[in-house]
Amino acid sequence: MPRIVSITLQNTDDARPIIAAITADNPGARINAMPGIVKIDRDDSLTVRRASVEDRLGRVWDPQEIHLSIVSMAGNLDEDDDYFNLSWS
Amino acid sequence: MNAPLKLGLKQRYSLLTSGLDWTPSYQPFEKIYPYAEFEGIKIHDWSKWEDPFRLTMDAYWKFQAEKERKLYAVLDSFAQNNGQMNLSDVRYVNALKLFLTGVSPLEYQAHRGFAHVGRHVPGVGPRIAAQMQSLDELRHVQTQVHTLSHYNKFFDGFSEFRHMHDRVWYLSVPKSFFDDARTAGPFEYFIAIGFAFEYVLTNLLFVPFMSGAAYNGDLATVTFGFSAQSDESRHMTLGIEVIKFLLEQDPGNLPIVQKWVDKWFWRGHRVLGLVAMMMDYMLPKKIMSWREAWEIYFTEAGGSLFEDLARYGLKVPKYADVATAEADHLSHQNWATFYQYCHAAGFHTWLPSAEEMDWLSEKYPTTFDKYYRPRFEMWAEMEKEGKRFYNNALPQLCSVCQIPMVYTEHGDHGATSFRVSDYKGEKYHTCSDGCKDIFDGEPEKYSQAWLPVHQIFQGNCGGAGLEDVLKWYKLNLGADNLQQAGSPDQKLWDEWMAAKDKVAG
Amino acid sequence: MSVVALDKQYADKVEIRDRLENFHGNQVVYVHWEDHLMFCAALAFPLPPGMPFGALVKEILPTYYGMHPDFAKIDWSKVRWMIDGIETSPRLEASLQDNGVGHKSIIRFWTPGLDGYKHSRS
Ligand SMILES: [Fe+2]
Ligand SMILES: [Fe+2]
Ligand SMILES: [Zn+2]
């Protein structure tokens, strides 16, 4: 059985470019909209890429800004200046 | 783009922690960290600790300040625009009363607990993470009290939340849960709250319920809920980091950690029964059933997690299968309990409407029509005859979870589940194999339980009559308690709605 | 197995709050009517150990269970009793104590033919 990693973000103006970047960069990601939030699931691993969010946002974006929009997550986290990754080992 | 010479995130974080610790020269280690060893956990190298969030203090303050600014802007406009009038229905407010009396004080307990652990674990990485979490939890209780203070201007049942938390019978369930964790050693606390509660179970509390708040028009609660939850990802990460670290440090840690995981999973599952009832019965517009939430957040997310942890030899919590089976019963059994005891509760209850019962039948096809619909229909008949059922005797409580012994046998849900242990010649009753195992594992601790029903009998709760006890609870008879229909809350709401209709013409 | 605690004397300092002597001459007795889960849990009462078992049946049970439509239909001669897990036929004139009901004992009873509202065990 594939192990599911997951990230839940608020459905807000700040988060929508992040959601769009995740959708574009992670083929097979499953997007579940609930009132106020969006839960994104994917098998095994999921990455938020800084460059990809910046393209959509039109400004410099620090991956740690995700702290302002994140609601929940599942998976082991690896975070650096250019990405935010969730995976099961 | 980053400015030249700026340090990378990993470097910045390692500079935050490196050299922050030192080897004591004039005090022995055990005197500085008196709680570090008695639990039997062995740590050989604290420098192996990794904090994946790598949040430096300056970034922490910056983000937290930003979260507060956003939250208070929403709270201000919610109050300015009388947001309480846009709720789906006034019944919803009862879920907030339960939240403020039952959950918000736990945020404070978590704050205290992490402050303690942050002082007493002898590793600099987890100390910093625990310190941040301690501050977060203080922020959570403060923002929740602020948010709900607006409701307190209009509705009953909010004003004495702190007093009630320490005294009211059903609030001893969440209170004793945290008292239990905070009186354990620092490593058990980490596993209890950081791992079992924050990682495995807290999603069930905050995610679907807060999404439900959004769905029911409560802009204020959804905003504090998700503001708190944005810290929760960091807390979850701390929880999973702790468990991996303990399991990697010494093979002898595994059985100790497994016992804690089993215990705290079951303890948490019992406490979350309150949330199950909030979702299935107290949200006027339903978002998902408790059963569905359990599938997503325990079966699916927990399944992947425990598969990942299997490499350390850690097993899925004992009785996880029982908890999953109970998801079909939990909310109904709890709501039925509050229905019959709401003369002694700080919120109102009601019977589900015909449409709500149909929704419950659909969500719980194997259990609702068989066991619970008849119960509610019987009570509806009694209400019609003017004989609304209140249970006038006090219930037997479980010695561990402190919930009335309402749960049924796994395999025969028409029969109450009774378990009993003997300790030093006294009988101790528990509601389930999960609670009995916990009692038997530490009878010294649980034999001391302050069980509200027994305390009333001993005369320690203001007197023998219901009115005496309610007074001692600071529960305002006729306003805070009893049925939703006929309550001052309902009357006020009906006036608001009538005025709205008039304006609308 | 010894308790895991910082204080080596922990076990000696345990204070049991539910000791019999804290109940002012009463003992705690739990009663449960099986197959009638309208009453969500067993009921707890502080009762004098010398109280006749018959008083429990004639005074306490009707007061707290009487609102259930099945209650009036109970044939008391057919009721099955269990005290602390052991099936017994209690003597109504004897005291609770003499019937084996102690502090925190549980008395469960089954009423044959009666299994709740529309046989739902509620
Ligand atoms: Fe919190
Ligand atoms: Fe937390
Ligand atoms: Zn229990």
Coordinates of N, CA, C and O in Angstrom, one line a residue, chain B residues 97-106 109 157 160-179 271 274 338 344-347 397 401-404 450 452 473 475:
Chain B
K97 N -19.2 26.5 23.8 CA -19.2 26.4 25.2 C -18.3 25.2 25.7 O -17.5 25.2 26.6
L98 N -18.6 24.1 25.0 CA -17.8 22.9 25.3 C -16.4 23.0 25.0 O -15.5 22.6 25.7
F99 N -16.1 23.7 23.9 CA -14.7 24.0 23.5 C -14.0 24.9 24.6 O -12.9 24.5 25.0
L100 N -14.7 25.9 25.0 CA -14.0 26.9 25.9 C -13.8 26.2 27.3 O -12.8 26.5 27.9
T101 N -14.8 25.5 27.7 CA -14.6 24.9 29.1 C -13.8 23.6 29.0 O -13.1 23.3 30.0
G102 N -13.8 22.9 27.9 CA -13.1 21.6 27.9 C -11.8 21.6 27.2 O -10.9 20.8 27.6
V103 N -11.6 22.4 26.2 CA -10.4 22.3 25.4 C -9.4 23.5 25.7 O -8.2 23.3 25.9
S104 N -9.9 24.7 25.7 CA -9.0 25.8 25.9 C -8.2 25.7 27.2 O -7.0 26.0 27.1
P105 N -8.7 25.3 28.3 CA -7.8 25.1 29.5 C -6.8 24.0 29.2 O -5.7 24.1 29.9
L106 N -7.0 23.1 28.3 CA -5.9 22.2 28.0 C -4.8 22.9 27.2 O -3.6 22.4 27.3
Q109 N -2.7 24.0 30.0 CA -2.0 22.9 30.5 C -0.8 22.5 29.6 O 0.2 22.1 30.1
G157 N -23.3 30.3 29.6 CA -22.4 29.1 29.7 C -20.9 29.4 29.4 O -20.1 28.5 29.5
E160 N -17.9 31.3 33.2 CA -17.1 30.7 34.3 C -16.3 29.5 33.8 O -16.1 28.5 34.5
F161 N -15.8 29.6 32.6 CA -15.1 28.4 32.0 C -14.0 27.9 32.8 O -13.8 26.7 32.9
R162 N -13.2 28.8 33.4 CA -12.0 28.4 34.1 C -12.4 27.6 35.4 O -11.8 26.6 35.7
H163 N -13.3 28.2 36.1 CA -13.8 27.6 37.3 C -14.5 26.2 37.0 O -14.2 25.3 37.7
M164 N -15.3 26.2 36.0 CA -16.0 25.0 35.6 C -15.0 23.9 35.2 O -15.2 22.7 35.6
H165 N -13.9 24.2 34.5 CA -13.0 23.2 34.1 C -12.4 22.4 35.3 O -12.2 21.2 35.2
D166 N -12.3 23.1 36.4 CA -11.7 22.4 37.6 C -12.7 21.6 38.4 O -12.4 20.9 39.3
R167 N -14.0 21.8 38.1 CA -15.0 21.2 39.0 C -16.1 20.4 38.3 O -16.6 19.4 38.9
V168 N -16.5 20.7 37.1 CA -17.7 20.1 36.6 C -17.4 18.6 36.2 O -16.3 18.4 35.6
W169 N -18.4 17.8 36.4 CA -18.1 16.3 36.3 C -17.5 15.9 35.0 O -16.5 15.3 34.9
Y170 N -18.1 16.3 33.8 CA -17.6 15.8 32.5 C -16.3 16.5 32.2 O -15.5 16.0 31.3
L171 N -16.0 17.7 32.7 CA -14.8 18.4 32.4 C -13.6 17.7 33.1 O -12.4 18.0 32.8
S172 N -13.9 16.9 34.1 CA -12.8 16.1 34.7 C -12.2 15.1 33.7 O -11.1 14.6 33.9
V173 N -12.9 14.9 32.6 CA -12.4 14.0 31.6 C -11.1 14.6 30.9 O -10.0 14.1 31.0
P174 N -11.3 15.8 30.2 CA -10.1 16.4 29.7 C -9.1 16.9 30.7 O -7.9 16.8 30.5
K175 N -9.6 17.4 31.8 CA -8.7 17.9 32.9 C -7.8 16.8 33.4 O -6.6 16.9 33.5
S176 N -8.4 15.6 33.7 CA -7.6 14.6 34.3 C -6.6 14.0 33.3 O -5.6 13.4 33.6
F177 N -7.0 14.0 32.0 CA -6.1 13.6 30.9 C -4.8 14.3 31.0 O -3.7 13.8 30.9
F178 N -4.9 15.7 31.0 CA -3.7 16.5 31.1 C -3.0 16.4 32.4 O -1.8 16.4 32.4
D179 N -3.7 16.3 33.5 CA -3.1 16.2 34.8 C -2.2 14.9 34.8 O -1.1 14.9 35.3
V271 N -10.9 11.0 25.2 CA -11.1 12.4 25.3 C -11.8 12.9 24.0 O -12.7 13.8 24.1
L274 N -15.6 13.6 22.9 CA -16.4 14.9 23.0 C -16.4 15.5 21.7 O -17.4 16.1 21.3
F338 N -25.2 13.1 27.4 CA -25.4 14.5 27.7 C -26.9 14.9 27.6 O -27.4 15.7 28.3
A344 N -27.2 19.0 34.4 CA -26.0 19.2 35.2 C -24.9 19.6 34.2 O -23.7 19.4 34.6
A345 N -25.2 20.1 33.1 CA -24.1 20.5 32.1 C -24.2 22.0 31.8 O -25.2 22.6 32.0
G346 N -23.1 22.5 31.4 CA -23.0 23.9 31.1 C -23.3 24.3 29.6 O -22.9 25.3 29.1
F347 N -24.1 23.4 29.0 CA -24.6 23.7 27.6 C -25.9 23.0 27.4 O -26.3 22.2 28.3
L397 N -18.6 6.0 37.0 CA -17.6 6.5 36.2 C -16.4 5.5 36.0 O -16.2 4.7 36.9
C401 N -10.5 7.0 32.5 CA -10.9 8.1 31.6 C -11.9 9.0 32.3 O -12.1 10.1 31.9
Q402 N -12.5 8.6 33.4 CA -13.5 9.3 34.2 C -14.8 9.6 33.4 O -15.6 10.4 33.9
I403 N -15.0 9.0 32.3 CA -16.3 9.1 31.6 C -17.3 8.2 32.2 O -16.9 7.1 32.7
P404 N -18.6 8.6 32.3 CA -19.6 7.6 32.7 C -19.4 6.3 31.9 O -19.1 6.3 30.7
W450 N -9.7 11.5 41.5 CA -10.7 12.4 42.1 C -11.9 12.2 41.2 O -12.1 12.9 40.1
P452 N -15.6 12.7 40.2 CA -16.6 13.7 40.5 C -17.8 13.1 41.2 O -18.3 13.6 42.2
Y473 N -20.5 24.5 41.1 CA -19.9 24.6 39.7 C -19.9 26.0 39.2 O -19.4 26.2 38.1
L475 N -22.7 27.1 38.0 CA -23.5 26.9 36.8 C -24.9 27.4 37.1 O -25.5 27.1 38.1

